[in-house]
């Protein structure tokens, strides 16, 4: 019996193409990139679908397909323009449905007197994350009761990592995306208590897709992204680059506030490194990086030269670079006498090791990470 052909993972060339389209040099448009136009013109439908899948996994499919559709129309390539519009419209249907549920969930919390803030998911607008992330200081029992009563939600199985991080995933009929709710703690092991408690008081109201949502402040948004990328997953999606670069370019970040808040949470070095990586990646495609304060650049432990593409994402080296950031966070909490948080953070290496062993033995870290 012959084996089914294996599908090659999206190549670095496709990530480069997306980056060229979404990070064109200042003063130019994507349509002026002759190489990108020629590449798209020569694409088979199968290769284009790989590009769309990569854009989707990096949460940039709306932005990318809008650029490609306009570019191909201008180049007289109506067929490829229609491919882009088709992919975009399919994603928009998903987003519209998810956004409607997200608004209903937030409204339910507010009606019952509970605080709730959308974290991460709306950072990518007009794109949307693959699940719906919320933060609340409300008691988990009350949250579970509300979700079951108002939405007939079922609680998904929780991994060891979920329990440490104090997050719960809910499955709601009619909503393909999971609703991930962080309660009372943030961070890879739930070590961030003070940061978590201040999320709602520092939040702001924004209009997204015709709905009003409470979202994180710019500083908290950068810190949460840093925790996710530099201390937990060790990879960037392309959306992280675009979203964070957009905050810098819009002058939305109060760097004094960001530094104070990040130092309180012992992740200032990680935040600075995160921003320098974003700037270096932007410079690679635009020709110039971001205008970051000197204190950010001097605090960063490494830059974008160490980031590499693998398995659909931009990977951050774990040893020794990211491990150094972890040790700094651990020692900072220990010096301040935050023994409970330090103990939780100390569980990260064995948990990560267990996840790695599980992945090697079974091909999955399900139930662990």
C-alpha positions as a Python dict, from the first residue, in 0.01 Angstrom:
ca = {
    (1, 'X'): (0, 0, 0),
    (2, 'X'): (144, 337, -99),
    (3, 'X'): (169, 607, 161),
    (4, 'X'): (-40, 921, 131),
    (5, 'X'): (170, 1215, 20),
    (6, 'X'): (283, 1437, 304),
    (7, 'X'): (208, 1807, 290),
    (8, 'X'): (517, 2020, 340),
    (9, 'X'): (485, 2289, 605),
    (10, 'X'): (468, 2648, 481),
    (11, 'X'): (815, 2762, 386),
    (12, 'X'): (1018, 3058, 508),
    (13, 'X'): (967, 3207, 161),
    (14, 'X'): (594, 3240, 231),
    (15, 'X'): (660, 3410, 565),
    (16, 'X'): (900, 3646, 387),
    (17, 'X'): (631, 3724, 132),
    (18, 'X'): (371, 3802, 399),
    (19, 'X'): (624, 4022, 578),
    (20, 'X'): (702, 4211, 256),
    (21, 'X'): (332, 4267, 191),
    (22, 'X'): (250, 4387, 542),
    (23, 'X'): (571, 4574, 622),
    (24, 'X'): (649, 4765, 301),
    (25, 'X'): (922, 5032, 315),
    (26, 'X'): (806, 5374, 432),
    (27, 'X'): (655, 5580, 151),
    (28, 'X'): (578, 5281, -71),
    (29, 'X'): (282, 5051, -121),
    (30, 'X'): (282, 4674, -145),
    (31, 'X'): (181, 4704, -511),
    (32, 'X'): (516, 4868, -585),
    (33, 'X'): (696, 4553, -476),
    (34, 'X'): (759, 4396, -816),
    (35, 'X'): (904, 4079, -665),
    (36, 'X'): (587, 4020, -459),
    (37, 'X'): (364, 4086, -760),
    (38, 'X'): (563, 3842, -974),
    (39, 'X'): (561, 3578, -700),
    (40, 'X'): (185, 3599, -653),
    (41, 'X'): (124, 3594, -1028),
    (42, 'X'): (318, 3268, -1057),
    (43, 'X'): (144, 3094, -767),
    (44, 'X'): (-63, 2782, -812),
    (45, 'X'): (-391, 2759, -623),
    (46, 'X'): (-237, 2500, -392),
    (47, 'X'): (54, 2729, -307),
    (48, 'X'): (-182, 3022, -256),
    (49, 'X'): (-387, 2815, -12),
    (50, 'X'): (-65, 2745, 181),
    (51, 'X'): (-3, 3119, 196),
    (52, 'X'): (-357, 3182, 322),
    (53, 'X'): (-320, 2908, 586),
    (54, 'X'): (7, 3063, 707),
    (55, 'X'): (-158, 3406, 722),
    (56, 'X'): (-442, 3253, 923),
    (57, 'X'): (-213, 3081, 1176),
    (58, 'X'): (-29, 3412, 1219),
    (59, 'X'): (-357, 3606, 1263),
    (60, 'X'): (-298, 3837, 967),
    (61, 'X'): (-529, 3684, 708),
    (62, 'X'): (-767, 3981, 678),
    (63, 'X'): (-481, 4228, 647),
    (64, 'X'): (-285, 4010, 407),
    (65, 'X'): (-575, 3918, 181),
    (66, 'X'): (-687, 4282, 158),
    (67, 'X'): (-339, 4379, 35),
    (68, 'X'): (-316, 4085, -206),
    (69, 'X'): (-663, 4141, -352),
    (70, 'X'): (-587, 4508, -422),
    (71, 'X'): (-244, 4422, -563),
    (72, 'X'): (-377, 4155, -796),
    (73, 'X'): (-664, 4374, -917),
    (74, 'X'): (-415, 4646, -1000),
    (75, 'X'): (-197, 4392, -1182),
    (76, 'X'): (-492, 4264, -1387),
    (77, 'X'): (-492, 3925, -1211),
    (78, 'X'): (-862, 3894, -1140),
    (79, 'X'): (-849, 3520, -1067),
    (80, 'X'): (-588, 3554, -794),
    (81, 'X'): (-766, 3861, -659),
    (82, 'X'): (-1079, 3650, -626),
    (83, 'X'): (-881, 3381, -439),
    (84, 'X'): (-776, 3645, -185),
    (85, 'X'): (-1128, 3783, -153),
    (86, 'X'): (-1266, 3434, -105),
    (87, 'X'): (-1021, 3361, 178),
    (88, 'X'): (-1088, 3700, 335),
    (89, 'X'): (-1465, 3665, 323),
    (90, 'X'): (-1456, 3319, 479),
    (91, 'X'): (-1247, 3453, 766),
    (92, 'X'): (-1477, 3753, 808),
    (93, 'X'): (-1773, 3520, 862),
    (94, 'X'): (-1581, 3351, 1145),
    (95, 'X'): (-1481, 3684, 1296),
    (96, 'X'): (-1834, 3828, 1284),
    (97, 'X'): (-1973, 3523, 1463),
    (98, 'X'): (-1697, 3524, 1727),
    (99, 'X'): (-1728, 3898, 1788),
    (100, 'X'): (-2102, 3867, 1841),
    (101, 'X'): (-2047, 3599, 2106),
    (102, 'X'): (-1766, 3800, 2267),
    (103, 'X'): (-1994, 4101, 2305),
    (104, 'X'): (-2270, 3888, 2455),
    (105, 'X'): (-2028, 3734, 2706),
    (106, 'X'): (-1889, 4072, 2813),
    (107, 'X'): (-2241, 4211, 2847),
    (108, 'X'): (-2343, 3913, 3063),
    (109, 'X'): (-2051, 3979, 3301),
    (110, 'X'): (-2139, 4348, 3325),
    (111, 'X'): (-2510, 4282, 3381),
    (112, 'X'): (-2426, 4056, 3674),
    (113, 'X'): (-2183, 4303, 3830),
    (114, 'X'): (-1857, 4128, 3739),
    (115, 'X'): (-1550, 4296, 3595),
    (116, 'X'): (-1421, 4162, 3263),
    (117, 'X'): (-1149, 4274, 3022),
    (118, 'X'): (-1073, 4138, 2676),
    (119, 'X'): (-705, 4047, 2654),
    (120, 'X'): (-502, 3951, 2344),
    (121, 'X'): (-791, 3861, 2111),
    (122, 'X'): (-872, 4212, 1987),
    (123, 'X'): (-507, 4322, 1967),
    (124, 'X'): (-495, 4191, 1609),
    (125, 'X'): (-794, 4381, 1472),
    (126, 'X'): (-915, 4368, 1191),
    (127, 'X'): (-793, 4011, 1243),
    (128, 'X'): (-895, 3803, 1544),
    (129, 'X'): (-722, 3540, 1754),
    (130, 'X'): (-799, 3169, 1734),
    (131, 'X'): (-979, 3179, 2069),
    (132, 'X'): (-1145, 3446, 2282),
    (133, 'X'): (-935, 3556, 2581),
    (134, 'X'): (-1079, 3734, 2883),
    (135, 'X'): (-952, 3837, 3225),
    (136, 'X'): (-1162, 3880, 3538),
    (137, 'X'): (-1105, 3918, 3913),
    (138, 'X'): (-1436, 3736, 3972),
    (139, 'X'): (-1447, 3412, 4171),
    (140, 'X'): (-1415, 3106, 3940),
    (141, 'X'): (-1727, 2942, 4083),
    (142, 'X'): (-1936, 3246, 3991),
    (143, 'X'): (-1781, 3260, 3645),
    (144, 'X'): (-1852, 2892, 3582),
    (145, 'X'): (-2210, 2934, 3698),
    (146, 'X'): (-2261, 3239, 3477),
    (147, 'X'): (-2116, 3072, 3169),
    (148, 'X'): (-2329, 2762, 3216),
    (149, 'X'): (-2650, 2947, 3289),
    (150, 'X'): (-2622, 3222, 3026),
    (151, 'X'): (-2453, 3031, 2743),
    (152, 'X'): (-2495, 2659, 2817),
    (153, 'X'): (-2114, 2647, 2820),
    (154, 'X'): (-1921, 2332, 2900),
    (155, 'X'): (-1587, 2344, 3081),
    (156, 'X'): (-1306, 2192, 2874),
    (157, 'X'): (-1047, 1961, 3027),
    (158, 'X'): (-772, 2156, 3205),
    (159, 'X'): (-401, 2085, 3173),
    (160, 'X'): (-150, 2118, 3457),
    (161, 'X'): (-39, 2446, 3300),
    (162, 'X'): (-398, 2573, 3288),
    (163, 'X'): (-442, 2502, 3658),
    (164, 'X'): (-121, 2679, 3753),
    (165, 'X'): (-207, 2979, 3534),
    (166, 'X'): (-563, 2984, 3673),
    (167, 'X'): (-732, 2981, 3338),
    (168, 'X'): (-1042, 2796, 3229),
    (169, 'X'): (-1156, 2716, 2875),
    (170, 'X'): (-1528, 2709, 2798),
    (171, 'X'): (-1699, 2558, 2495),
    (172, 'X'): (-2020, 2728, 2383),
    (173, 'X'): (-2272, 2584, 2133),
    (174, 'X'): (-2251, 2774, 1804),
    (175, 'X'): (-1905, 2913, 1877),
    (176, 'X'): (-1616, 2714, 1725),
    (177, 'X'): (-1358, 2912, 1924),
    (178, 'X'): (-1283, 2833, 2287),
    (179, 'X'): (-1345, 3105, 2543),
    (180, 'X'): (-1034, 3121, 2762),
    (181, 'X'): (-1090, 3308, 3088),
    (182, 'X'): (-800, 3400, 3316),
    (183, 'X'): (-911, 3454, 3675),
    (184, 'X'): (-712, 3636, 3941),
    (185, 'X'): (-367, 3559, 3800),
    (186, 'X'): (-157, 3604, 3487),
    (187, 'X'): (172, 3458, 3371),
    (188, 'X'): (282, 3113, 3262),
    (189, 'X'): (237, 2972, 3614),
    (190, 'X'): (-4, 3231, 3752),
    (191, 'X'): (281, 3411, 3924),
    (192, 'X'): (161, 3761, 3826),
    (193, 'X'): (-89, 3867, 4093),
    (194, 'X'): (-36, 4245, 4117),
    (195, 'X'): (-33, 4285, 3740),
    (196, 'X'): (-353, 4081, 3713),
    (197, 'X'): (-532, 4283, 3983),
    (198, 'X'): (-461, 4608, 3798),
    (199, 'X'): (-578, 4492, 3453),
    (200, 'X'): (-938, 4606, 3493),
    (201, 'X'): (-868, 4939, 3670),
    (202, 'X'): (-616, 5032, 3399),
    (203, 'X'): (-834, 4915, 3110),
    (204, 'X'): (-1002, 5136, 2850),
    (205, 'X'): (-1315, 5125, 2635),
    (206, 'X'): (-1278, 5086, 2256),
    (207, 'X'): (-1511, 5039, 1959),
    (208, 'X'): (-1438, 4727, 1753),
    (209, 'X'): (-1655, 4600, 1471),
    (210, 'X'): (-1950, 4812, 1582),
    (211, 'X'): (-1929, 4686, 1943),
    (212, 'X'): (-1786, 4844, 2258),
    (213, 'X'): (-1534, 4641, 2458),
    (214, 'X'): (-1314, 4701, 2760),
    (215, 'X'): (-954, 4615, 2666),
    (216, 'X'): (-613, 4640, 2830),
    (217, 'X'): (-406, 4958, 2848),
    (218, 'X'): (-119, 4985, 2599),
    (219, 'X'): (138, 4905, 2870),
    (220, 'X'): (-52, 4601, 2994),
    (221, 'X'): (-102, 4486, 2637),
    (222, 'X'): (275, 4490, 2577),
    (223, 'X'): (343, 4312, 2907),
    (224, 'X'): (88, 4038, 2837),
    (225, 'X'): (235, 3987, 2489),
    (226, 'X'): (581, 3966, 2645),
    (227, 'X'): (469, 3707, 2900),
    (228, 'X'): (314, 3503, 2622),
    (229, 'X'): (601, 3525, 2371),
    (230, 'X'): (919, 3559, 2581),
    (231, 'X'): (830, 3351, 2889),
    (232, 'X'): (586, 3086, 2770),
    (233, 'X'): (564, 2999, 2400),
    (234, 'X'): (903, 3132, 2279),
    (235, 'X'): (773, 3225, 1937),
    (236, 'X'): (619, 3529, 1771),
    (237, 'X'): (331, 3533, 1529),
    (238, 'X'): (355, 3790, 1253),
    (239, 'X'): (56, 3964, 1413),
    (240, 'X'): (266, 4030, 1725),
    (241, 'X'): (515, 4222, 1513),
    (242, 'X'): (247, 4425, 1335),
    (243, 'X'): (34, 4491, 1644),
    (244, 'X'): (320, 4603, 1869),
    (245, 'X'): (485, 4807, 1594),
    (246, 'X'): (151, 4981, 1545),
    (247, 'X'): (138, 5079, 1914),
    (248, 'X'): (489, 5224, 1895),
    (249, 'X'): (420, 5414, 1573),
    (250, 'X'): (92, 5559, 1704),
    (251, 'X'): (281, 5688, 2011),
    (252, 'X'): (33, 5493, 2224),
    (253, 'X'): (290, 5368, 2478),
    (254, 'X'): (379, 5560, 2794),
    (255, 'X'): (728, 5416, 2838),
    (256, 'X'): (768, 5546, 3194),
    (257, 'X'): (447, 5369, 3294),
    (258, 'X'): (552, 5058, 3102),
    (259, 'X'): (891, 5046, 3273),
    (260, 'X'): (746, 5095, 3622),
    (261, 'X'): (480, 4829, 3570),
    (262, 'X'): (722, 4582, 3410),
    (263, 'X'): (980, 4631, 3684),
    (264, 'X'): (714, 4565, 3949),
    (265, 'X'): (643, 4238, 3771),
    (266, 'X'): (1016, 4159, 3723),
    (267, 'X'): (983, 4136, 3344),
    (268, 'X'): (1131, 4470, 3232),
    (269, 'X'): (1425, 4296, 3061),
    (270, 'X'): (1179, 4070, 2879),
    (271, 'X'): (963, 4365, 2773),
    (272, 'X'): (1265, 4556, 2641),
    (273, 'X'): (1388, 4249, 2455),
    (274, 'X'): (1042, 4191, 2307),
    (275, 'X'): (1024, 4548, 2173),
    (276, 'X'): (1376, 4535, 2026),
    (277, 'X'): (1293, 4208, 1849),
    (278, 'X'): (983, 4374, 1701),
    (279, 'X'): (1190, 4674, 1590),
    (280, 'X'): (1462, 4458, 1435),
    (281, 'X'): (1208, 4255, 1240),
    (282, 'X'): (1042, 4571, 1110),
    (283, 'X'): (1381, 4706, 1005),
    (284, 'X'): (1453, 4389, 811),
    (285, 'X'): (1162, 4462, 575),
    (286, 'X'): (1104, 4836, 596),
    (287, 'X'): (1467, 4939, 604),
    (288, 'X'): (1427, 5127, 933),
    (289, 'X'): (1334, 5012, 1280),
    (290, 'X'): (1108, 5163, 1544),
    (291, 'X'): (1179, 5477, 1743),
    (292, 'X'): (1236, 5317, 2083),
    (293, 'X'): (1371, 5498, 2391),
    (294, 'X'): (1738, 5447, 2473),
    (295, 'X'): (1649, 5276, 2801),
    (296, 'X'): (1456, 5009, 2611),
    (297, 'X'): (1746, 4931, 2378),
    (298, 'X'): (2004, 4932, 2658),
    (299, 'X'): (1796, 4694, 2872),
    (300, 'X'): (1724, 4436, 2599),
    (301, 'X'): (1918, 4113, 2643),
    (302, 'X'): (1918, 4019, 2272),
    (303, 'X'): (1761, 4124, 1945),
    (304, 'X'): (1600, 4004, 1627),
    (305, 'X'): (1924, 3864, 1485),
    (306, 'X'): (1866, 3552, 1697),
    (307, 'X'): (1504, 3500, 1589),
    (308, 'X'): (1451, 3231, 1323),
    (309, 'X'): (1159, 3087, 1126),
    (310, 'X'): (1044, 2731, 1197),
    (311, 'X'): (708, 2553, 1194),
    (312, 'X'): (498, 2853, 1082),
    (313, 'X'): (626, 3101, 1342),
    (314, 'X'): (923, 3320, 1433),
    (315, 'X'): (1112, 3131, 1703),
    (316, 'X'): (1293, 3282, 2002),
    (317, 'X'): (1597, 3089, 2132),
    (318, 'X'): (1529, 2934, 2471),
    (319, 'X'): (1885, 2856, 2588),
    (320, 'X'): (2055, 3057, 2713),
    (321, 'X'): (1870, 3375, 2608),
    (322, 'X'): (1510, 3322, 2723),
    (323, 'X'): (1624, 3110, 3016),
    (324, 'X'): (1818, 3413, 3139),
    (325, 'X'): (1500, 3622, 3137),
    (326, 'X'): (1325, 3352, 3339),
    (327, 'X'): (1605, 3344, 3598),
    (328, 'X'): (1590, 3723, 3633),
    (329, 'X'): (1215, 3709, 3692),
    (330, 'X'): (1254, 3426, 3945),
    (331, 'X'): (1529, 3603, 4141),
    (332, 'X'): (1343, 3933, 4139),
    (333, 'X'): (1033, 3778, 4295),
    (334, 'X'): (1245, 3589, 4546),
    (335, 'X'): (1428, 3909, 4653),
    (336, 'X'): (1094, 4083, 4712),
    (337, 'X'): (975, 3798, 4932),
    (338, 'X'): (694, 3692, 4697),
    (339, 'X'): (736, 3333, 4807),
    (340, 'X'): (404, 3199, 4678),
    (341, 'X'): (459, 3341, 4330),
    (342, 'X'): (823, 3228, 4334),
    (343, 'X'): (716, 2876, 4422),
    (344, 'X'): (468, 2871, 4135),
    (345, 'X'): (730, 3003, 3894),
    (346, 'X'): (972, 2738, 4015),
    (347, 'X'): (735, 2473, 3879),
    (348, 'X'): (788, 2596, 3522),
    (349, 'X'): (1108, 2399, 3437),
    (350, 'X'): (971, 2059, 3546),
    (351, 'X'): (640, 2134, 3374),
    (352, 'X'): (818, 2229, 3052),
    (353, 'X'): (1032, 1916, 3077),
    (354, 'X'): (724, 1698, 3125),
    (355, 'X'): (561, 1862, 2822),
    (356, 'X'): (873, 1799, 2613),
    (357, 'X'): (890, 1434, 2719),
    (358, 'X'): (519, 1391, 2646),
    (359, 'X'): (565, 1543, 2303),
    (360, 'X'): (851, 1308, 2221),
    (361, 'X'): (670, 998, 2347),
    (362, 'X'): (317, 1063, 2224),
    (363, 'X'): (346, 1353, 1981),
    (364, 'X'): (134, 1570, 2208),
    (365, 'X'): (175, 1770, 2529),
    (366, 'X'): (-203, 1757, 2588),
    (367, 'X'): (-289, 1753, 2956),
    (368, 'X'): (45, 1902, 3056),
    (369, 'X'): (107, 2238, 2892),
}
